[in-house]
Tab-separated table of C-alpha atoms in Angstrom:
chain	number	residue	atom	x	y	z
A	1317	MET	CA	-20.832	-22.649	5.208
A	1318	ALA	CA	-23.512	-20.919	3.159
A	1319	GLY	CA	-22.575	-17.592	1.588
A	1320	GLU	CA	-24.986	-15.532	3.688
A	1321	ARG	CA	-23.707	-17.053	6.919
A	1322	MET	CA	-20.087	-16.602	5.819
A	1323	ASP	CA	-20.734	-12.936	5.037
A	1324	GLY	CA	-22.162	-12.527	8.525
A	1325	LEU	CA	-19.195	-14.325	10.037
A	1326	VAL	CA	-16.757	-12.061	8.209
A	1327	ALA	CA	-18.761	-8.979	9.211
A	1328	VAL	CA	-18.544	-9.981	12.872
A	1329	LEU	CA	-14.833	-10.745	12.559
A	1330	ASP	CA	-14.155	-7.409	10.826
A	1331	ALA	CA	-15.991	-5.550	13.579
A	1332	VAL	CA	-13.984	-7.342	16.256
A	1333	ARG	CA	-10.739	-6.657	14.360
A	1334	ALA	CA	-11.590	-2.959	14.089
A	1335	GLY	CA	-11.928	-2.412	17.844
A	1336	HIS	CA	-9.990	-2.873	21.071
A	1337	GLY	CA	-12.792	-4.803	22.714
A	1338	VAL	CA	-16.462	-5.088	21.791
A	1339	THR	CA	-19.500	-6.837	23.283
A	1340	GLN	CA	-21.994	-9.061	21.505
A	1341	ALA	CA	-24.725	-6.481	22.092
A	1342	GLN	CA	-22.589	-3.801	20.468
A	1343	LEU	CA	-21.930	-6.100	17.506
A	1344	ALA	CA	-25.654	-6.711	17.078
A	1345	ARG	CA	-26.421	-2.979	17.045
A	1346	GLN	CA	-23.494	-2.117	14.802
A	1347	LEU	CA	-24.171	-4.830	12.216
A	1348	GLY	CA	-27.961	-4.938	12.373
A	1349	LEU	CA	-27.940	-8.649	13.174
A	1350	GLY	CA	-29.995	-10.513	15.753
A	1351	ARG	CA	-28.331	-11.354	19.033
A	1352	THR	CA	-28.759	-15.074	18.429
A	1353	VAL	CA	-27.046	-14.793	15.046
A	1354	VAL	CA	-24.199	-12.779	16.549
A	1355	ALA	CA	-23.800	-15.308	19.356
A	1356	GLN	CA	-23.578	-18.149	16.820
A	1357	ARG	CA	-20.998	-16.313	14.723
A	1358	VAL	CA	-18.938	-15.386	17.778
A	1359	GLY	CA	-19.054	-18.996	18.942
A	1360	ARG	CA	-17.767	-20.174	15.566
A	1361	LEU	CA	-14.912	-17.668	15.649
A	1362	GLU	CA	-14.037	-18.613	19.224
A	1363	SER	CA	-13.933	-22.309	18.356
A	1364	ALA	CA	-11.598	-21.499	15.449
A	1365	GLY	CA	-9.292	-19.627	17.815
A	1366	LEU	CA	-9.713	-16.254	16.091
A	1367	VAL	CA	-11.690	-14.443	18.795
A	1368	VAL	CA	-11.195	-14.562	22.568
A	1369	GLN	CA	-12.846	-13.072	25.625
A	1370	ASP	CA	-10.835	-10.274	27.170
A	1371	GLY	CA	-12.338	-8.819	30.309
A	1372	LEU	CA	-15.712	-7.256	31.009
A	1373	ALA	CA	-17.443	-4.120	29.784
A	1374	PRO	CA	-19.069	-1.713	32.282
A	1375	SER	CA	-22.361	-3.017	33.610
A	1376	ASN	CA	-25.625	-1.170	32.998
A	1377	GLY	CA	-27.205	-2.622	36.110
A	1378	GLY	CA	-27.145	-6.300	35.290
A	1379	ARG	CA	-24.452	-8.810	34.578
A	1380	ALA	CA	-21.382	-7.167	33.031
A	1381	PRO	CA	-21.032	-8.250	29.365
A	1382	ARG	CA	-17.831	-9.864	28.193
A	1383	LEU	CA	-15.480	-8.043	25.826
A	1384	LEU	CA	-14.313	-9.776	22.666
A	1385	ARG	CA	-11.116	-9.144	20.773
A	1386	LEU	CA	-9.096	-10.685	17.988
A	1387	ARG	CA	-6.620	-13.326	19.099
A	1388	ASP	CA	-3.880	-11.386	17.396
A	1389	SER	CA	-1.070	-13.576	18.733
A	1390	ALA	CA	-2.310	-16.684	16.903
A	1391	GLY	CA	-0.163	-16.059	13.847
A	1392	LEU	CA	2.223	-13.737	12.053
A	1393	VAL	CA	2.151	-12.081	8.656
A	1394	ALA	CA	5.189	-10.818	6.772
A	1395	GLY	CA	5.142	-7.475	4.982
A	1396	ILE	CA	7.680	-6.982	2.197
A	1397	ASP	CA	8.063	-3.560	0.583
A	1398	ILE	CA	10.463	-3.694	-2.368
A	1399	GLY	CA	11.402	-0.353	-3.904
A	1400	ALA	CA	13.700	0.692	-6.709
A	1401	THR	CA	16.632	1.347	-4.365
A	1402	GLY	CA	15.677	-0.201	-1.035
A	1403	MET	CA	13.495	-2.682	0.778
A	1404	ALA	CA	11.693	-3.045	4.094
A	1405	VAL	CA	10.689	-6.384	5.584
A	1406	GLY	CA	8.689	-6.826	8.775
A	1407	LEU	CA	6.694	-9.319	10.804
A	1408	ALA	CA	3.369	-8.274	12.298
A	1409	ASP	CA	0.705	-9.830	14.473
A	1410	LEU	CA	-2.836	-10.400	13.222
A	1411	ALA	CA	-3.839	-6.895	14.284
A	1412	GLY	CA	-1.246	-5.454	11.895
A	1413	ARG	CA	1.207	-4.286	14.577
A	1414	VAL	CA	4.766	-4.620	13.258
A	1415	LEU	CA	6.829	-6.509	15.829
A	1416	VAL	CA	10.231	-6.605	14.139
A	1417	GLN	CA	11.501	-5.125	10.912
A	1418	ALA	CA	14.589	-4.544	8.807
A	1419	ARG	CA	15.366	-1.912	6.180
A	1420	GLU	CA	18.300	-1.876	3.829
A	1421	PRO	CA	19.405	-0.628	0.398
A	1422	ALA	CA	18.536	-2.825	-2.556
A	1423	ASP	CA	18.721	-2.594	-6.320
A	1424	VAL	CA	15.584	-4.022	-7.881
A	1425	ALA	CA	17.415	-4.076	-11.234
A	1426	ALA	CA	19.703	-6.784	-9.824
A	1427	GLY	CA	16.890	-9.226	-10.634
A	1428	PRO	CA	14.479	-11.460	-8.738
A	1429	ASP	CA	16.956	-14.121	-7.667
A	1430	VAL	CA	19.157	-11.606	-5.879
A	1431	VAL	CA	16.355	-9.497	-4.404
A	1432	LEU	CA	14.000	-12.305	-3.381
A	1433	GLY	CA	16.917	-14.333	-2.079
A	1434	ARG	CA	17.689	-11.479	0.286
A	1435	VAL	CA	13.995	-11.168	1.199
A	1436	GLU	CA	13.963	-14.836	2.204
A	1437	GLU	CA	17.044	-14.303	4.357
A	1438	LEU	CA	15.510	-11.294	6.088
A	1439	VAL	CA	12.196	-13.018	6.831
A	1440	ALA	CA	14.034	-16.012	8.274
A	1441	ASP	CA	16.276	-13.713	10.330
A	1442	LEU	CA	13.293	-11.787	11.718
A	1443	LEU	CA	11.533	-15.018	12.655
A	1444	GLY	CA	14.690	-15.992	14.520
A	1445	ARG	CA	14.575	-12.791	16.554
A	1446	LEU	CA	11.211	-13.715	18.080
A	1447	ALA	CA	11.007	-16.058	21.030
A	1448	ASP	CA	8.737	-18.991	20.171
A	1449	PRO	CA	7.051	-17.274	17.180
A	1450	PRO	CA	3.590	-18.415	16.107
A	1451	PRO	CA	3.196	-19.814	12.567
A	1452	LEU	CA	3.473	-17.568	9.542
A	1453	TRP	CA	-0.040	-17.104	8.151
A	1454	GLY	CA	0.725	-15.127	5.009
A	1455	LEU	CA	2.998	-12.705	3.175
A	1456	GLY	CA	2.154	-9.431	1.428
A	1457	VAL	CA	4.593	-8.058	-1.136
A	1458	GLY	CA	4.786	-4.686	-2.885
A	1459	VAL	CA	6.976	-4.215	-5.972
A	1460	PRO	CA	7.704	-1.079	-8.052
A	1461	GLY	CA	5.994	-2.107	-11.256
A	1462	PRO	CA	2.729	-3.325	-12.798
A	1463	VAL	CA	1.406	-6.570	-11.288
A	1464	GLU	CA	-1.315	-8.867	-12.564
A	1465	PHE	CA	-3.080	-9.285	-9.247
A	1466	ALA	CA	-4.679	-12.637	-10.042
A	1467	THR	CA	-1.305	-14.321	-10.597
A	1468	SER	CA	0.887	-12.033	-8.464
A	1469	ARG	CA	3.311	-11.759	-11.386
A	1470	PRO	CA	4.920	-8.521	-12.623
A	1471	VAL	CA	4.063	-7.629	-16.208
A	1472	ALA	CA	6.676	-5.777	-18.302
A	1473	PRO	CA	7.878	-3.618	-15.358
A	1474	PRO	CA	10.018	-0.786	-16.813
A	1475	ILE	CA	12.558	-0.570	-13.963
A	1476	MET	CA	12.639	-4.271	-13.068
A	1477	PRO	CA	14.696	-6.120	-15.702
A	1478	GLY	CA	14.326	-9.871	-15.383
A	1479	TRP	CA	11.117	-9.683	-13.326
A	1480	ASP	CA	8.584	-9.938	-16.163
A	1481	GLY	CA	6.298	-12.874	-15.358
A	1482	HIS	CA	8.458	-13.987	-12.448
A	1483	PRO	CA	6.560	-16.368	-10.091
A	1484	ILE	CA	7.010	-14.361	-6.884
A	1485	ARG	CA	4.065	-16.052	-5.169
A	1486	GLU	CA	5.209	-19.555	-6.008
A	1487	ARG	CA	8.770	-18.927	-4.848
A	1488	LEU	CA	7.897	-17.396	-1.485
A	1489	SER	CA	5.045	-19.869	-0.876
A	1490	ALA	CA	7.412	-22.771	-1.424
A	1491	ARG	CA	9.956	-21.258	0.951
A	1492	PHE	CA	7.587	-20.390	3.799
A	1493	GLY	CA	4.567	-22.655	3.287
A	1494	ALA	CA	2.081	-19.804	3.511
A	1495	PRO	CA	-0.182	-17.886	1.098
A	1496	VAL	CA	1.369	-14.905	-0.703
A	1497	TRP	CA	-0.180	-11.845	-2.318
A	1498	VAL	CA	1.756	-9.406	-4.524
A	1499	ASP	CA	0.690	-5.935	-5.649
A	1500	ASN	CA	2.022	-2.762	-7.186
A	1501	ASP	CA	3.878	-0.633	-4.649
A	1502	VAL	CA	1.526	2.354	-4.936
A	1503	ASN	CA	-1.542	0.203	-4.266
A	1504	VAL	CA	0.286	-1.078	-1.205
A	1505	LEU	CA	1.065	2.494	-0.101
A	1506	ALA	CA	-2.591	3.443	-0.511
A	1507	LEU	CA	-3.642	0.431	1.556
A	1508	GLY	CA	-1.137	1.362	4.255
A	1509	GLU	CA	-2.663	4.826	4.550
A	1510	LEU	CA	-6.188	3.433	4.517
A	1511	ARG	CA	-5.561	0.989	7.348
A	1512	THR	CA	-3.419	3.198	9.612
A	1513	ASN	CA	-4.366	6.832	8.897
A	1514	PRO	CA	-7.719	7.751	10.526
A	1515	ALA	CA	-8.284	10.559	8.009
A	1516	ALA	CA	-7.865	8.120	5.125
A	1517	ALA	CA	-10.202	5.582	6.711
A	1518	GLU	CA	-12.816	8.279	7.241
A	1519	ALA	CA	-12.549	9.514	3.642
A	1520	ALA	CA	-13.091	5.971	2.236
A	1521	ASP	CA	-12.626	7.387	-1.298
A	1522	LEU	CA	-9.051	8.524	-1.654
A	1523	LEU	CA	-6.209	8.769	-4.103
A	1524	TYR	CA	-2.580	8.134	-3.141
A	1525	LEU	CA	-0.069	9.736	-5.506
A	1526	LYS	CA	3.560	8.708	-5.218
A	1527	ILE	CA	6.212	10.921	-6.780
A	1528	GLY	CA	9.557	9.237	-6.392
A	1529	THR	CA	11.854	7.638	-8.938
A	1530	GLY	CA	8.640	7.105	-10.894
A	1531	ILE	CA	5.073	8.345	-10.553
A	1532	GLY	CA	2.004	6.257	-9.797
A	1533	ALA	CA	-1.390	6.441	-8.145
A	1534	GLY	CA	-3.303	4.101	-5.871
A	1535	LEU	CA	-7.106	4.404	-5.902
A	1536	VAL	CA	-9.346	3.525	-2.960
A	1537	SER	CA	-13.098	3.386	-3.561
A	1538	GLY	CA	-15.520	2.731	-0.741
A	1539	GLY	CA	-12.700	1.603	1.513
A	1540	ARG	CA	-11.250	-0.917	-0.964
A	1541	VAL	CA	-8.287	-0.679	-3.302
A	1542	HIS	CA	-9.452	-0.396	-6.903
A	1543	ARG	CA	-7.103	-2.395	-9.126
A	1544	GLY	CA	-9.095	-2.637	-12.331
A	1545	VAL	CA	-9.632	-5.787	-14.370
A	1546	ASP	CA	-5.972	-6.786	-14.669
A	1547	GLY	CA	-4.385	-4.847	-11.820
A	1548	CYS	CA	-2.966	-1.782	-13.586
A	1549	ALA	CA	-5.430	0.916	-12.516
A	1550	GLY	CA	-3.690	4.116	-11.424
A	1551	ASP	CA	-0.610	3.917	-13.659
A	1552	VAL	CA	-0.620	7.680	-14.245
A	1553	GLY	CA	3.135	7.966	-14.645
A	1554	HIS	CA	2.743	7.108	-18.302
A	1555	VAL	CA	-0.007	9.584	-19.096
A	1556	ALA	CA	1.137	11.733	-22.015
A	1557	VAL	CA	2.177	15.328	-21.274
A	1558	THR	CA	1.507	17.503	-24.315
A	1559	ASP	CA	4.482	19.845	-23.966
A	1560	ALA	CA	7.032	17.050	-23.590
A	1561	ASP	CA	6.359	14.837	-26.580
A	1562	THR	CA	10.053	14.546	-27.498
A	1563	VAL	CA	11.218	13.150	-24.162
A	1564	VAL	CA	11.699	9.378	-24.259
A	1565	CYS	CA	10.410	7.475	-21.211
A	1566	ARG	CA	11.949	4.268	-19.936
A	1567	CYS	CA	8.712	2.497	-20.947
A	1568	GLY	CA	9.645	3.224	-24.590
A	1569	ASN	CA	7.027	5.887	-25.274
A	1570	THR	CA	7.613	9.620	-25.438
A	1571	GLY	CA	6.188	12.443	-23.379
A	1572	CYS	CA	5.187	10.436	-20.297
A	1573	LEU	CA	4.574	12.390	-17.097
A	1574	GLU	CA	7.165	10.296	-15.269
A	1575	ALA	CA	9.782	11.122	-17.896
A	1576	VAL	CA	9.529	14.869	-17.206
A	1577	ALA	CA	8.448	15.097	-13.552
A	1578	GLY	CA	9.681	11.946	-11.770
A	1579	GLY	CA	12.759	11.817	-9.583
A	1580	ASP	CA	15.082	10.561	-12.314
A	1581	ALA	CA	13.871	13.315	-14.641
A	1582	LEU	CA	14.464	16.017	-12.036
A	1583	ALA	CA	17.976	14.736	-11.403
A	1584	ARG	CA	18.631	14.740	-15.154
A	1585	TYR	CA	17.331	18.276	-15.593
A	1586	GLY	CA	19.291	19.365	-12.526
A	1587	ARG	CA	22.488	18.146	-14.126
A	1588	GLN	CA	21.640	20.085	-17.264
A	1589	LEU	CA	21.181	23.241	-15.165
A	1590	ALA	CA	24.576	22.595	-13.594
A	1591	GLU	CA	26.332	21.984	-16.902
A	1592	SER	CA	24.813	25.087	-18.509
A	1593	GLY	CA	25.703	27.266	-15.536
A	1594	ASP	CA	22.083	28.320	-15.081
A	1595	SER	CA	22.263	27.021	-11.501
A	1596	PRO	CA	25.475	28.035	-9.723
A	1597	VAL	CA	24.539	25.932	-6.703
A	1598	LEU	CA	24.082	22.750	-8.752
A	1599	ALA	CA	27.198	23.554	-10.767
A	1600	GLY	CA	29.121	23.482	-7.498
A	1601	VAL	CA	27.558	20.140	-6.570
A	1602	LEU	CA	28.432	18.630	-9.943
A	1603	ALA	CA	32.025	19.869	-9.729
A	1604	ALA	CA	32.433	18.452	-6.221
A	1605	ARG	CA	30.741	15.104	-6.657
A	1606	GLY	CA	30.355	14.445	-10.357
A	1607	SER	CA	26.584	13.912	-10.188
A	1608	VAL	CA	23.339	15.684	-9.268
A	1609	SER	CA	20.423	14.085	-7.406
A	1610	VAL	CA	16.847	15.226	-6.914
A	1611	ALA	CA	17.757	15.952	-3.286
A	1612	ASP	CA	20.444	18.328	-4.562
A	1613	VAL	CA	17.858	20.130	-6.679
A	1614	THR	CA	15.617	20.550	-3.640
A	1615	THR	CA	18.508	21.797	-1.520
A	1616	ALA	CA	19.425	24.321	-4.210
A	1617	ALA	CA	15.824	25.558	-4.332
A	1618	ASP	CA	15.802	25.880	-0.534
A	1619	ARG	CA	18.927	28.058	-0.826
A	1620	GLY	CA	17.114	30.414	-3.158
A	1621	ASP	CA	18.429	29.140	-6.494
A	1622	PRO	CA	15.788	30.382	-8.985
A	1623	ALA	CA	16.587	27.789	-11.671
A	1624	ALA	CA	16.203	24.887	-9.252
A	1625	HIS	CA	13.011	26.362	-7.844
A	1626	GLY	CA	11.622	26.813	-11.363
A	1627	LEU	CA	12.435	23.194	-12.208
A	1628	LEU	CA	10.555	21.878	-9.167
A	1629	ALA	CA	7.628	24.229	-9.690
A	1630	ARG	CA	7.289	23.096	-13.312
A	1631	ALA	CA	7.268	19.455	-12.219
A	1632	GLY	CA	4.599	20.264	-9.639
A	1633	ARG	CA	2.440	21.990	-12.241
A	1634	LEU	CA	2.714	19.053	-14.646
A	1635	VAL	CA	1.818	16.555	-11.920
A	1636	GLY	CA	-0.936	18.847	-10.659
A	1637	ALA	CA	-2.524	19.115	-14.102
A	1638	THR	CA	-2.758	15.322	-14.373
A	1639	LEU	CA	-3.969	15.045	-10.796
A	1640	ALA	CA	-6.644	17.679	-11.470
A	1641	THR	CA	-8.060	15.465	-14.208
A	1642	LEU	CA	-8.144	12.516	-11.827
A	1643	VAL	CA	-9.819	14.583	-9.117
A	1644	SER	CA	-12.557	15.740	-11.495
A	1645	PHE	CA	-13.020	12.218	-12.827
A	1646	TYR	CA	-12.832	10.294	-9.552
A	1647	ASN	CA	-13.944	12.909	-6.968
A	1648	PRO	CA	-11.987	11.593	-3.959
A	1649	GLY	CA	-12.377	13.100	-0.508
A	1650	LEU	CA	-8.650	12.949	0.179
A	1651	VAL	CA	-5.489	13.045	-1.907
A	1652	VAL	CA	-2.389	11.736	-0.139
A	1653	LEU	CA	0.985	12.659	-1.603
A	1654	GLY	CA	3.995	10.458	-0.929
A	1655	GLY	CA	7.419	9.680	-2.317
A	1656	GLY	CA	10.794	11.318	-1.971
A	1657	VAL	CA	10.088	14.217	-4.324
A	1658	VAL	CA	7.129	15.681	-2.404
A	1659	HIS	CA	8.631	14.952	1.003
A	1660	ALA	CA	11.835	16.785	0.079
A	1661	GLY	CA	10.285	20.249	0.323
A	1662	ASP	CA	7.324	22.513	-0.326
A	1663	HIS	CA	8.284	23.597	-3.837
A	1664	VAL	CA	6.551	20.703	-5.632
A	1665	LEU	CA	3.714	20.399	-3.130
A	1666	ALA	CA	2.678	24.039	-3.470
A	1667	ALA	CA	2.604	23.841	-7.267
A	1668	ILE	CA	0.559	20.626	-7.186
A	1669	ARG	CA	-2.032	22.105	-4.867
A	1670	GLU	CA	-2.325	25.287	-6.920
A	1671	SER	CA	-2.840	23.338	-10.159
A	1672	VAL	CA	-5.418	20.974	-8.684
A	1673	TYR	CA	-7.575	23.669	-7.122
A	1674	ARG	CA	-7.319	25.858	-10.218
A	1675	ARG	CA	-7.974	23.213	-12.864
A	1676	SER	CA	-10.408	20.773	-11.207
A	1677	LEU	CA	-14.166	21.193	-11.187
A	1678	PRO	CA	-15.307	23.360	-8.250
A	1679	LEU	CA	-17.621	20.660	-6.930
A	1680	ALA	CA	-14.791	18.101	-6.996
A	1681	THR	CA	-12.590	20.285	-4.784
A	1682	ARG	CA	-15.251	21.712	-2.470
A	1683	THR	CA	-14.376	19.343	0.373
A	1684	LEU	CA	-11.136	17.909	-1.043
A	1685	ARG	CA	-8.086	17.711	1.190
A	1686	ILE	CA	-4.576	17.348	-0.241
A	1687	GLU	CA	-2.094	16.166	2.362
A	1688	LEU	CA	1.357	14.667	2.652
A	1689	SER	CA	1.473	11.065	3.775
A	1690	MET	CA	1.605	10.957	7.560
A	1691	LEU	CA	3.380	7.583	7.412
A	1692	GLY	CA	6.153	8.436	4.968
A	1693	ASP	CA	8.402	5.442	4.308
A	1694	ALA	CA	6.437	3.319	6.796
A	1695	ALA	CA	3.344	3.259	4.553
A	1696	GLY	CA	4.756	0.594	2.247
A	1697	LEU	CA	5.496	-1.903	5.007
A	1698	ALA	CA	2.149	-1.238	6.697
A	1699	GLY	CA	0.350	-1.725	3.394
A	1700	ALA	CA	2.156	-4.980	2.654
A	1701	VAL	CA	1.151	-6.330	6.069
A	1702	HIS	CA	-2.496	-5.392	5.518
A	1703	LEU	CA	-2.426	-6.769	1.973
A	1704	ALA	CA	-1.933	-10.191	3.545
A	1705	LEU	CA	-4.385	-9.617	6.402
A	1706	ASP	CA	-7.190	-8.218	4.247
A	1707	ASN	CA	-7.008	-11.159	1.878
A	1708	LEU	CA	-6.766	-13.775	4.620
A	1709	PHE	CA	-10.028	-12.553	6.145
A	1710	GLU	CA	-11.915	-12.032	2.868
A	1711	PRO	CA	-15.239	-13.905	2.529
A	1712	SER	CA	-13.774	-15.845	-0.400
A	1713	CYS	CA	-10.665	-16.879	1.548
A	1714	LEU	CA	-11.725	-17.426	5.146
A	1715	PRO	CA	-13.832	-20.580	4.531
A	1716	LEU	CA	-10.882	-22.235	2.780
A	1717	TRP	CA	-8.872	-22.426	5.992
A	1718	LEU	CA	-11.232	-21.659	8.889
A	1719	SER	CA	-11.885	-25.302	9.749
A	1720	ASP	CA	-8.115	-25.835	10.070
A	1721	GLY	CA	-7.807	-22.859	12.423
A	1722	SER	CA	-4.899	-21.440	10.429
A	1723	PRO	CA	-3.872	-20.802	6.807
A	1724	SER	CA	-0.305	-21.823	7.593
A	1725	GLY	CA	0.637	-24.665	5.288
A	1726	ARG	CA	-2.153	-23.711	2.872
A	1727	PRO	CA	-0.405	-21.512	0.251
A	1728	GLU	CA	-2.969	-22.486	-2.374
A	1729	VAL	CA	-5.656	-20.299	-0.776
A	1730	ALA	CA	-3.945	-17.192	-2.195
A	1731	SER	CA	-4.293	-18.432	-5.766
A	1732	ALA	CA	-7.933	-19.291	-5.212
A	1733	THR	CA	-8.895	-15.906	-3.761
A	1734	ALA	CA	-6.772	-13.671	-5.976
A	1735	ARG	CA	-8.565	-14.872	-9.111
A	1736	ARG	CA	-11.563	-12.783	-8.129
A	1737	ARG	CA	-11.919	-9.514	-10.022
A	1738	ALA	CA	-10.713	-7.196	-7.288
A	1739	ILE	CA	-11.678	-3.650	-6.484
């Protein structure tokens, strides 16, 4: 199919996917296409089994027009959200609704054979929970490290020993016979917000900042994830912090933001406060348990411990200063904050907001909103699901499998589409 006609086909399909029922006349007005063109595109999508008629719209005096919707039960996609200490795996329909899911602890440092082996078991188990499941159309995977998007392979991930260059796509494609896309976990979180949070969809230009074990940012420009040329856009955790140039980061450099304000850093500093006696509350935790976590630091701050509060506020200011630079440079309409550190309490969040509004250009913050993620832990799984769906219905991917009616059994389409330079 010619490129112009394929673009029109995808536009019609996207409009149908976005609604809960739409008429051909509404599609024509919304897309600025002629009714004959829309009818042809709808007919093609119906013959491929992607769009079905679903009832009638109210009549305006004549024959009631038919409503069209996505045939969301035609296939399944798997979303796989792999974190540093846990994973979530789910199966969703073609509308992105998660039907079944499983969450469990995991250690990404155990290596790809252990982690992906368990992923394969969970996907198979979830498929077994569904009565007469449709075919698996694709898999979206998020991992906590840099990913070359074109190949879906991690590249020198600091907290993922043994994963460098690992063929995640090839392994999962061979196991399930479906296309696979892999991305950095923060890009996946940003996509999850974009596709399920109405405020994020309305903003179109947004920045998702995750502050957990590490720190990273996902950028969305014009409603699309911006990955850069090689897939590493948004890796702000390794931006240098001027007043911490002696602190060694796990990436091997010194003075990285993540090394002084990430979850591991806060736990380390919290232990130092306990050992020095500067924080009586944390000293009690250390004596009782032998360790201090970032959650303990937050709890101590909530109990009025000034040292713990000061530690969190400093981390918030450091993150906020970096974020202020990004806000002035990128000028998003919305900043979404996620990760265990910001969701643990208001101490970090307040300091971040104060730094951003104080240090960014006034024009860049005039309409800016800074909000906590409304999805929390669910954002990663939602984003992984939509990573697969968005790529399956891309103009560069859809023609590769449309004539077959399904991408199941066509894992090669992921390699073909992911080679595009993606924003």
